Tab-separated table of C-alpha atoms in Angstrom:
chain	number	residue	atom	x	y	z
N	1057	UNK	CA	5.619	32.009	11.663
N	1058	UNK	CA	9.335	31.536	12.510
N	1059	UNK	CA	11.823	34.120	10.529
N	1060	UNK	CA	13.369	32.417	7.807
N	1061	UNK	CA	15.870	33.851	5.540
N	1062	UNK	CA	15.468	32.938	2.149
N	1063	UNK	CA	18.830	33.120	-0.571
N	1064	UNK	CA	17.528	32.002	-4.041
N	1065	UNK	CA	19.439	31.350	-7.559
N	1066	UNK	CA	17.714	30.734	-9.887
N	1067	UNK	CA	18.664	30.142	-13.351
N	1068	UNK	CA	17.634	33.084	-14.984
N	1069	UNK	CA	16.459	36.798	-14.353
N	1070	UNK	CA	12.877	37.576	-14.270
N	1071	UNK	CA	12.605	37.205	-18.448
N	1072	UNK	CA	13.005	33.404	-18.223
N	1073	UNK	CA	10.002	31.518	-17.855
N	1074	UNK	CA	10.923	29.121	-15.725
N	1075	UNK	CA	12.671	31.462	-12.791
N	1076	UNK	CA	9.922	34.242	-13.265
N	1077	UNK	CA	7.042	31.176	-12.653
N	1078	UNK	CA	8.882	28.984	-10.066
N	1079	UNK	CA	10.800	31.929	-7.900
N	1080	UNK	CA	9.572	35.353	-8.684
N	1081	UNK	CA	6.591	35.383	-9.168
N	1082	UNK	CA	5.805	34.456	-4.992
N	1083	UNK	CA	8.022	37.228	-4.217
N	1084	UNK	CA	5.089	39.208	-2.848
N	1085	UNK	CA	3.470	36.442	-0.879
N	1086	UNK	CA	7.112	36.069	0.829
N	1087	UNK	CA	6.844	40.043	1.839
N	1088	UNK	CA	3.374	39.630	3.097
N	1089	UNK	CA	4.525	36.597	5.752
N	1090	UNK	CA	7.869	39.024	6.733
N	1091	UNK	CA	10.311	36.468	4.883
N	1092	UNK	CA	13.418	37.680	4.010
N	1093	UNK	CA	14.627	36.513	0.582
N	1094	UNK	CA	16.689	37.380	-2.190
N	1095	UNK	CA	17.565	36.551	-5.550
N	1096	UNK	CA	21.194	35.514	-7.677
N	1097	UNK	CA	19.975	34.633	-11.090
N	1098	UNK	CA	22.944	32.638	-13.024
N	1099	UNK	CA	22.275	34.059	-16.488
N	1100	UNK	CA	20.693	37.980	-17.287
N	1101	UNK	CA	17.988	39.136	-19.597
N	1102	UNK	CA	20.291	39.020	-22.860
N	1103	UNK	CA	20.930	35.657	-22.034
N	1104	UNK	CA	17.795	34.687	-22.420
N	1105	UNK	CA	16.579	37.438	-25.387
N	1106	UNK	CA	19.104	34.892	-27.309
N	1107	UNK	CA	17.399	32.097	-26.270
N	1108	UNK	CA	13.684	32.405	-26.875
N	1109	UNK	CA	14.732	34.337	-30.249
N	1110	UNK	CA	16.738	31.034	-31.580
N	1111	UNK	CA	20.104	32.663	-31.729
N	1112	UNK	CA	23.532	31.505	-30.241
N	1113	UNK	CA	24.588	32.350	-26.528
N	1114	UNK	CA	27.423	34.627	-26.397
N	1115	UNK	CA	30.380	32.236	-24.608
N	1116	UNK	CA	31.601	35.495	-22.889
N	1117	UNK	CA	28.184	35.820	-21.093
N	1118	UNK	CA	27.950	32.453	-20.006
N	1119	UNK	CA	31.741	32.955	-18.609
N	1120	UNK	CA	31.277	35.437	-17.077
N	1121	UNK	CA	27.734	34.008	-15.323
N	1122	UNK	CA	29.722	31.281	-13.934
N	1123	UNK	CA	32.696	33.470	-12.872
N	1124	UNK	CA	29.962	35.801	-10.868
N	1125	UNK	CA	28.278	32.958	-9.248
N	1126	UNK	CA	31.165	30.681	-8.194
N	1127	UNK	CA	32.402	33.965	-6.643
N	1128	UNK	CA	29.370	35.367	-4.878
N	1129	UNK	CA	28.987	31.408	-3.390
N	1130	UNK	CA	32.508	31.289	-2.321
N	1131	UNK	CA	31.959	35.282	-0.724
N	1132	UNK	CA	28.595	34.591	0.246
N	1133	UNK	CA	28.151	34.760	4.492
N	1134	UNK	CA	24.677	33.243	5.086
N	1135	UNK	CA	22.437	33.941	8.080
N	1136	UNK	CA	22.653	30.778	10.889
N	1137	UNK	CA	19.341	30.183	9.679
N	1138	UNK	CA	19.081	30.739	5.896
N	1139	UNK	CA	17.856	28.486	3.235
N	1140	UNK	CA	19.289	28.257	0.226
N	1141	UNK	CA	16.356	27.841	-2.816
N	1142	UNK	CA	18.232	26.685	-6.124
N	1143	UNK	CA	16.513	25.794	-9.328
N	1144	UNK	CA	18.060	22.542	-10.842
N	1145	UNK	CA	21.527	22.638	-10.420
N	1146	UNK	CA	24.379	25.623	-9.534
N	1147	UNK	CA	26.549	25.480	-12.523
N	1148	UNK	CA	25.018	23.090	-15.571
N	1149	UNK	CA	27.890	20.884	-17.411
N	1150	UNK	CA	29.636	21.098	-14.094
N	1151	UNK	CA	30.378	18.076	-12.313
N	1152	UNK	CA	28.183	17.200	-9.407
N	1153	UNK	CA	31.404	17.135	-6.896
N	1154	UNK	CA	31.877	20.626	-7.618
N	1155	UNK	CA	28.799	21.658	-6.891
N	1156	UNK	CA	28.778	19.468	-3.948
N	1157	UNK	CA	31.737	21.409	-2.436
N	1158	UNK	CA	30.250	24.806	-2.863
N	1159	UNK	CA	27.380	23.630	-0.924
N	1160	UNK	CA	28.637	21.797	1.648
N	1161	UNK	CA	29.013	24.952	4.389
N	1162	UNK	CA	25.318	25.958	3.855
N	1163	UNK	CA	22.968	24.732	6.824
N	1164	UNK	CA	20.157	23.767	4.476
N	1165	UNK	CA	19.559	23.287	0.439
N	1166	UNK	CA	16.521	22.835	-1.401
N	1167	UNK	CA	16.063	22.145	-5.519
N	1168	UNK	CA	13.560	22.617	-7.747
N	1169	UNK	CA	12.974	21.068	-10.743
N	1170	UNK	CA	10.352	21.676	-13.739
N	1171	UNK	CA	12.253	20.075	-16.291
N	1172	UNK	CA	13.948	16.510	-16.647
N	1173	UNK	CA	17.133	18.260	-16.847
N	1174	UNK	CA	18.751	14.874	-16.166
N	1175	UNK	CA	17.904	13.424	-19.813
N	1176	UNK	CA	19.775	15.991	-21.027
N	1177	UNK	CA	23.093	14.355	-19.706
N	1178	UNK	CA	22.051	10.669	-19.648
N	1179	UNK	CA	21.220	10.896	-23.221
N	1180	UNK	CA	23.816	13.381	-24.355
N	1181	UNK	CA	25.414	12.059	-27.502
N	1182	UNK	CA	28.917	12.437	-26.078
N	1183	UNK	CA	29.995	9.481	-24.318
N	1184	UNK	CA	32.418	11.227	-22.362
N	1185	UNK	CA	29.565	13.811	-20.775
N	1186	UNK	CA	27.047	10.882	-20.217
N	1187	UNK	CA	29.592	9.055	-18.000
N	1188	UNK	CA	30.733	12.032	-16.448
N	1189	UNK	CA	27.265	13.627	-15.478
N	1190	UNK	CA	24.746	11.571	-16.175
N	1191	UNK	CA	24.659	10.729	-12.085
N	1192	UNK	CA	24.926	14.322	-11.548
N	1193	UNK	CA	21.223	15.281	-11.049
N	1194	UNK	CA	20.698	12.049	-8.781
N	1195	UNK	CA	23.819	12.868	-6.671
N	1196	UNK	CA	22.762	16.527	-6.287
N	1197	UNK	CA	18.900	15.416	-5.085
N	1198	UNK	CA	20.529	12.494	-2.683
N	1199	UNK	CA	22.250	15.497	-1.169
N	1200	UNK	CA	19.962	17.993	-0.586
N	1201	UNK	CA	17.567	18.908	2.262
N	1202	UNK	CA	14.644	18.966	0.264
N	1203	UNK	CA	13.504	18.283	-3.348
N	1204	UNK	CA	10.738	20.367	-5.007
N	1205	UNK	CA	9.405	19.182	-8.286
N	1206	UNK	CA	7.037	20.318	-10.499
N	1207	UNK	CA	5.725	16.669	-12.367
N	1208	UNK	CA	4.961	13.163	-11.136
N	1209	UNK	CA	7.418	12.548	-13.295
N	1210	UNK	CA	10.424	14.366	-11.833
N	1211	UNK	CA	8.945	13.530	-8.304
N	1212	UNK	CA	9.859	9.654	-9.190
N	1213	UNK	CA	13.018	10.222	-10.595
N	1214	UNK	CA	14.013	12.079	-6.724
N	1215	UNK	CA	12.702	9.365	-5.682
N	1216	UNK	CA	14.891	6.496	-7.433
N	1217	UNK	CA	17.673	8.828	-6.723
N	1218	UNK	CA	17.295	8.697	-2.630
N	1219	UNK	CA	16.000	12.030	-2.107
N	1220	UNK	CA	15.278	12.199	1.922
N	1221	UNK	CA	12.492	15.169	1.758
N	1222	UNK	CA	10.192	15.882	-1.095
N	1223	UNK	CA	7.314	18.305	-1.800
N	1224	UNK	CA	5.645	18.943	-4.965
N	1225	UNK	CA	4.431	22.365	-6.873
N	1226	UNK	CA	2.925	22.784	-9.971
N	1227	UNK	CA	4.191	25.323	-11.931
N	1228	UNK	CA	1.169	28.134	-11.665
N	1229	UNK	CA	0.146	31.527	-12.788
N	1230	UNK	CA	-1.278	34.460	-10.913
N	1231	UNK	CA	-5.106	34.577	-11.310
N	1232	UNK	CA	-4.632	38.597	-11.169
N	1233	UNK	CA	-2.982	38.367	-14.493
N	1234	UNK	CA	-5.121	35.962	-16.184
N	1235	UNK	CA	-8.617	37.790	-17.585
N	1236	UNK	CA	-11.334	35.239	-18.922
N	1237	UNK	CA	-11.896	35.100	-22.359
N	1238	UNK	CA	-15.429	36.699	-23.150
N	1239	UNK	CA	-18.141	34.945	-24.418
N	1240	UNK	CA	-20.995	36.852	-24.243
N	1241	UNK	CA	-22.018	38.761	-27.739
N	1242	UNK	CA	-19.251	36.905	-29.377
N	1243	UNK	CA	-19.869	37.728	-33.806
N	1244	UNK	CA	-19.106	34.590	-35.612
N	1245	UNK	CA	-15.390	35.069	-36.881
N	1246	UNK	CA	-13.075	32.228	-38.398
N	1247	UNK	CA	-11.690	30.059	-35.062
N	1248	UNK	CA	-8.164	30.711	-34.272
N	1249	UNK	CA	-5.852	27.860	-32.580
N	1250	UNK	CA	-3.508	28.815	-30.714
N	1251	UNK	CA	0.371	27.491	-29.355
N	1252	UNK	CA	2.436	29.717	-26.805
N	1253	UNK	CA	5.983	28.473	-26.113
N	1254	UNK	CA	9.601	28.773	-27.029
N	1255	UNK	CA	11.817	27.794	-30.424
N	1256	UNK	CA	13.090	24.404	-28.568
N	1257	UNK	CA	9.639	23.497	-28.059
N	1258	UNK	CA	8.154	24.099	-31.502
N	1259	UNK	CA	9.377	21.188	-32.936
N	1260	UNK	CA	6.653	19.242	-31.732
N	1261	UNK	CA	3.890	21.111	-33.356
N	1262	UNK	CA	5.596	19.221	-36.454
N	1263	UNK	CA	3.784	15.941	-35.494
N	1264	UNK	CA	0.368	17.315	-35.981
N	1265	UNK	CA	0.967	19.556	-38.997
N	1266	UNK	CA	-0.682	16.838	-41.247
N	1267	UNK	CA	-3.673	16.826	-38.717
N	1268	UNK	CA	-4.127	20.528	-38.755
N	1269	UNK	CA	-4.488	20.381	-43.155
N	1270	UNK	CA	-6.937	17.682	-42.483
N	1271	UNK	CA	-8.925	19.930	-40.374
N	1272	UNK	CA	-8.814	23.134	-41.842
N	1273	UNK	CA	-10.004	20.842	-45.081
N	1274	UNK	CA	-13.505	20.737	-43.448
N	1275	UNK	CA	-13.314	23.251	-40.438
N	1276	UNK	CA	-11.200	26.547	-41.302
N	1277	UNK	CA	-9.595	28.126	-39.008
N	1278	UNK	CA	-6.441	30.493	-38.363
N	1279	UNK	CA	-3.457	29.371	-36.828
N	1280	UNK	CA	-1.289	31.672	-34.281
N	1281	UNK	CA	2.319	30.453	-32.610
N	1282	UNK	CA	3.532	32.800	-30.211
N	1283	UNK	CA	7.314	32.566	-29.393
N	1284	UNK	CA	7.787	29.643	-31.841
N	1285	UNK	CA	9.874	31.688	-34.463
N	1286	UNK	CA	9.640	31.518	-37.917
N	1287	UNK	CA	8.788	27.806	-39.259
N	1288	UNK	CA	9.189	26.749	-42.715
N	1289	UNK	CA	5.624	25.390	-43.318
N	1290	UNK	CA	4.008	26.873	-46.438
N	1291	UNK	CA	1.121	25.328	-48.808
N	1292	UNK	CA	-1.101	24.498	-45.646
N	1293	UNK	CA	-4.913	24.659	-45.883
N	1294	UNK	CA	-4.810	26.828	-42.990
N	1295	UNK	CA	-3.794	30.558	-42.160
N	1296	UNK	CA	-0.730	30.658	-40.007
N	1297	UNK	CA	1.005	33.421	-38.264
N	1298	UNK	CA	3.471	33.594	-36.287
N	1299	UNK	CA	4.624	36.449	-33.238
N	1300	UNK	CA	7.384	37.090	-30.875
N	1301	UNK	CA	6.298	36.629	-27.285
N	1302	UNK	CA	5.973	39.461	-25.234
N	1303	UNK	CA	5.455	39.727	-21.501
N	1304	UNK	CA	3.596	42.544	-21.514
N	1305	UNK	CA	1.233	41.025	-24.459
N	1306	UNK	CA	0.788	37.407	-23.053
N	1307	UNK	CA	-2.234	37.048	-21.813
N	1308	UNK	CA	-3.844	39.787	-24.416
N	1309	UNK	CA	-2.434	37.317	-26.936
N	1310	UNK	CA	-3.830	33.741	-25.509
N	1311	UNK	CA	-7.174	35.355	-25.366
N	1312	UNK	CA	-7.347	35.239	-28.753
N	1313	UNK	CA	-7.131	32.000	-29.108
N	1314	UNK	CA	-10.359	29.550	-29.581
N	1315	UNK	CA	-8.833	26.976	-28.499
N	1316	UNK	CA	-5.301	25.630	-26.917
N	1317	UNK	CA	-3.013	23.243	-28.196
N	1318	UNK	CA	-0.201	21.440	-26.382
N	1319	UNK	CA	1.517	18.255	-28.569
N	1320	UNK	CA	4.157	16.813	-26.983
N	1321	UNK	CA	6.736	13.415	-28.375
N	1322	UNK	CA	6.443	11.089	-26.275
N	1323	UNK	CA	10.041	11.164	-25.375
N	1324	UNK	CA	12.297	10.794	-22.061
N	1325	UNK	CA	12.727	14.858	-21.722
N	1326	UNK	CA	9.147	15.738	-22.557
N	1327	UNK	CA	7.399	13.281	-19.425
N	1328	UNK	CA	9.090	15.671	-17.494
N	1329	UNK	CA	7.144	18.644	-18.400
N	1330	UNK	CA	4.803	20.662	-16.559
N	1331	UNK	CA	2.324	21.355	-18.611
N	1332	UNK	CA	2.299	25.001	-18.323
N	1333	UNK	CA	1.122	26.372	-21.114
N	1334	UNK	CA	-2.485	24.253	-20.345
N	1335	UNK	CA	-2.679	26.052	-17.384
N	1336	UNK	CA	-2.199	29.532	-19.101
N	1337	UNK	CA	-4.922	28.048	-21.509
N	1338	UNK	CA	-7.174	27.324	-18.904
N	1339	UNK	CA	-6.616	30.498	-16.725
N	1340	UNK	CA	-8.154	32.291	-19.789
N	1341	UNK	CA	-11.104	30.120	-19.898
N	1342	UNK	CA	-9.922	28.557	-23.399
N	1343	UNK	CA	-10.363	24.654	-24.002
N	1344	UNK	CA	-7.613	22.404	-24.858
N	1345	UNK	CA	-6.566	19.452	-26.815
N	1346	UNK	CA	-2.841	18.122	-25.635
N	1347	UNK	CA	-0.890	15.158	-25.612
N	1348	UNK	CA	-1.513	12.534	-23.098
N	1349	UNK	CA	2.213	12.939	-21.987
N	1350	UNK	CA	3.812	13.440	-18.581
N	1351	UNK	CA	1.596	16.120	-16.303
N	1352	UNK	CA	-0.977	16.645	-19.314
N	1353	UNK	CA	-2.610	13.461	-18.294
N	1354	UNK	CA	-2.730	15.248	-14.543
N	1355	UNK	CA	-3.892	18.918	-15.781
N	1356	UNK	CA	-6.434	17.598	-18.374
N	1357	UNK	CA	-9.235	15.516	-17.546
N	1358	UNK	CA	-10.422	14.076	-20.814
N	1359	UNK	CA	-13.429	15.700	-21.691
N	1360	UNK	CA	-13.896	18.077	-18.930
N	1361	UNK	CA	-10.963	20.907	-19.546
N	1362	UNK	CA	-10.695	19.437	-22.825
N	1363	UNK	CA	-9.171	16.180	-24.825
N	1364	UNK	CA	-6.185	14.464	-24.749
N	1365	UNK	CA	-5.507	12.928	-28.176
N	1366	UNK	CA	-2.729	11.056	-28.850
N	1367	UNK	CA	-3.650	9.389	-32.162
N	1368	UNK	CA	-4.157	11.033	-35.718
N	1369	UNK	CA	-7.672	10.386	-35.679
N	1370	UNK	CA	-7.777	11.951	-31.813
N	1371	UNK	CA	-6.571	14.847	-32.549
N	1372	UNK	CA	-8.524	15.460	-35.630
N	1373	UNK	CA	-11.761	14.433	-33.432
N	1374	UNK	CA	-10.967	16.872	-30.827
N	1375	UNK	CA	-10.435	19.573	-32.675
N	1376	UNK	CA	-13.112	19.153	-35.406
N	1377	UNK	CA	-15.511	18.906	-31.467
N	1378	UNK	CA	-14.221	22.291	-30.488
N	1379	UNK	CA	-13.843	24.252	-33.842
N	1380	UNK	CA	-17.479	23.066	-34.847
N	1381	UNK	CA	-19.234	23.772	-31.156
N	1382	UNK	CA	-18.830	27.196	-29.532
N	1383	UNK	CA	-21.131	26.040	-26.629
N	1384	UNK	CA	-18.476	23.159	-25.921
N	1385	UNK	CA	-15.933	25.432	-26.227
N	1386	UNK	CA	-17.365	27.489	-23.711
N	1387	UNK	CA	-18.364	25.050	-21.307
N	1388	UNK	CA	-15.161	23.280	-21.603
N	1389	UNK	CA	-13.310	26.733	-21.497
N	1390	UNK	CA	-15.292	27.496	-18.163
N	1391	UNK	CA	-14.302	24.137	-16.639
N	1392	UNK	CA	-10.689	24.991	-17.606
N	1393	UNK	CA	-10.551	28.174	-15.381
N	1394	UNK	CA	-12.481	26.279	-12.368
N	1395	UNK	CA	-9.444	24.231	-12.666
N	1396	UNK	CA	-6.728	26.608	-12.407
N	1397	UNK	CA	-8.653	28.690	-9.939
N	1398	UNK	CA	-9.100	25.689	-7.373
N	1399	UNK	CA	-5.240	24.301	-8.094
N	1400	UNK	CA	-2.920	25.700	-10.140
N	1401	UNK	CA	-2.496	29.289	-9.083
N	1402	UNK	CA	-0.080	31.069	-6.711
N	1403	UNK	CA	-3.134	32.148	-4.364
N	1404	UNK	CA	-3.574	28.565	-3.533
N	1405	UNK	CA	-0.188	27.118	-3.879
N	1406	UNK	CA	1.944	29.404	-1.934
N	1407	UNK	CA	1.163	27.901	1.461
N	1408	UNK	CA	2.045	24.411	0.006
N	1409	UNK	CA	5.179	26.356	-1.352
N	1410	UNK	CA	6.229	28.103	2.420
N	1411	UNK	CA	4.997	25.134	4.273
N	1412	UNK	CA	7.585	23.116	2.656
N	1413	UNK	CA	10.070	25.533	2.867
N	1414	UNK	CA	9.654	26.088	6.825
N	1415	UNK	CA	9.353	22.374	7.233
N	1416	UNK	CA	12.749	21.432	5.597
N	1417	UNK	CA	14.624	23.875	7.475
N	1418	UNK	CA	12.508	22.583	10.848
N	1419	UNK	CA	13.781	19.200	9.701
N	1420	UNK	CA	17.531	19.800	8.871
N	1421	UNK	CA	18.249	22.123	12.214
N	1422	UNK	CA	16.652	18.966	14.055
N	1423	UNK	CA	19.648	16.651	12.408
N	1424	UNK	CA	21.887	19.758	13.032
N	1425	UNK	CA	25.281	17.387	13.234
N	1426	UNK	CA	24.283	15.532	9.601
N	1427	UNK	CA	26.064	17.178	6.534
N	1428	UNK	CA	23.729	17.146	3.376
N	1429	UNK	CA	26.839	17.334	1.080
């Protein structure tokens, strides 16, 4: 395999979800094939402690991140043959022509994307941003080399928006990590259902709160959010606690869960996720019930892994099924890891990762004279 020299920003240091699944975590597979690659996060770890814990972002730190990166791009000296691997966008709330400029001296740019980060400025409720960026995203994927995404969803939107070269990767999880939930010699206990995610995402466990009650009515069980922060629910029929995510705790955590849940709105923002937390699910062997939205539809098939319910009555089916049937929880649990293990893990993804790498750079040194931006 050709040297390649890899420079990557992503948006966050190893603490963010997104940067630690999309860019770090294939930092050892990159040392194994001799690539050379290195990493400018925009925003640190206590950056994102605020974030996942609900509270405000300090304006100095996010300053100052733009301040560092705007000077390490204008300082950078890249290789003749480096690639630069950037996760959405350079500088959010920054005009696309900016960004444009910065990149324009760099031989070859790739995205990624595992969020419809573009709703956010088509739909922002000030006018002024929506006609100022809401073409950013589309300009930025016209422009570059290559176009990773992470949904069908996103892939169509590069798409619309004239992106010359795309690839797609699901966001995945080490199988190393992931241990399979136990089944054998299991005492009966009182089910738990679990929900792993952040405080922006929480709201949507809201739309299935009156489900849950209806459930626990006839099946109890215990509910456990991890990472959702505190909610203001109280007088439920069910048992609900809540904990602060923890790296180091993760998986330890999910594998006490009976089964997974994953409701999503239907909304413009939400079609664009990934479904990730199904695959963490499923990588521990625990069956699902989600909402038939954006990827879910792709990660889930409907009675294999688990259900997709996207009626009252489906969800109250689906879960009644699985809190009522350990043997379908197993079997569907099983099915679930088979899943991840044949698809959605770095050990089978990576190539598909470095294969699109190598093959954009290939590509843009063969159009040499062509400018991306």
């Amino acid at each position: 395999m050709p040297e390649v020299n890899i420079i990557a920003f992503p948006k966050y240091e190893p603490r963010g979800p997104s940067s630690r699944l999309r860019f770090y975590q294939f930092e050892p597979e990159f040392q194994k094939q001799g690539v050379c690659i290195t990493y400018h996060p925009l925003f640190g770890d206590a950056y994102v402690q605020a974030l996942v814990s609900g509270q405000p972002r300090s304006r100095r730190l996010v300053l100052q991140a733009y301040w560092q990166r705007f000077w390490h791009l204008l300082t950078l000296h890249a290789a003749p043959d480096a690639l630069l691997w950037i996760e959405k966008e350079l500088f959010p709330y920054v005009p696309a022509w900016i960004e444009r400029c910065l990149l324009a001296r760099f031989r070859c740019v790739v995205l990624d994307y595992d969020d419809a980060v573009f709703q956010l400025y088509l739909y922002h409720r000030n006018p002024g941003v929506r006609w100022v960026l809401g073409p950013k995203i589309a300009s930025l994927l016209r422009g570059a080399d290559g176009v990773q995404c992470g949904s069908r969803f996103l892939d169509a939107y590069a798409q619309e928006s004239g992106a010359r070269n795309r690839g797609f990767l699901p966001t995945c999880i080490r199988l190393s990590a992931y241990r399979v939930k136990s089944y054998v010699g299991v005492q009966p206990k009182t089910p738990v259902v679990g929900w792993i995610g952040t405080p922006s995402s929480a709201g949507n466990l809201a739309a299935i709160r009156t489900e849950l009650n209806a459930v626990a009515q006839r099946f109890p069980f215990r509910l456990i959010l991890i990472g959702s922060g505190k909610l203001d629910w109280s007088g439920d029929a069910f048992e609900l606690e809540t904990r602060d995510w923890d790296e180091a705790r993760e998986v330890d955590q999910i594998l006490e869960f009976d089964v997974g849940i994953m409701p999503l709105e239907d909304s413009p923002f939400n079609r664009g996720k990934c479904g990730f937390k199904l695959i963490q699910y499923m990588a521990c062997a625990i069956p699902v019930v989600a909402s038939p939205v954006g990827e879910n539809s792709v990660i889930v098939s409907d009675g294999i892994e688990g259900f997709l319910a996207s009626e009252s009555e489906q969800w109250q089916q689906s879960l009644q099924a699985l809190l009522s049937d350990f043997n379908l929880r197993q079997k569907m649990g099983r099915a679930g890891r088979l899943r991840v293990e044949q698809y959605y893990c770095v050990e089978q993804q990576f190539a598909n990762l470095m294969g699109f790498l190598q093959s954009t750079l290939w590509e843009r040194e063969g159009r040499a004279s062509e400018r991306s931006f």
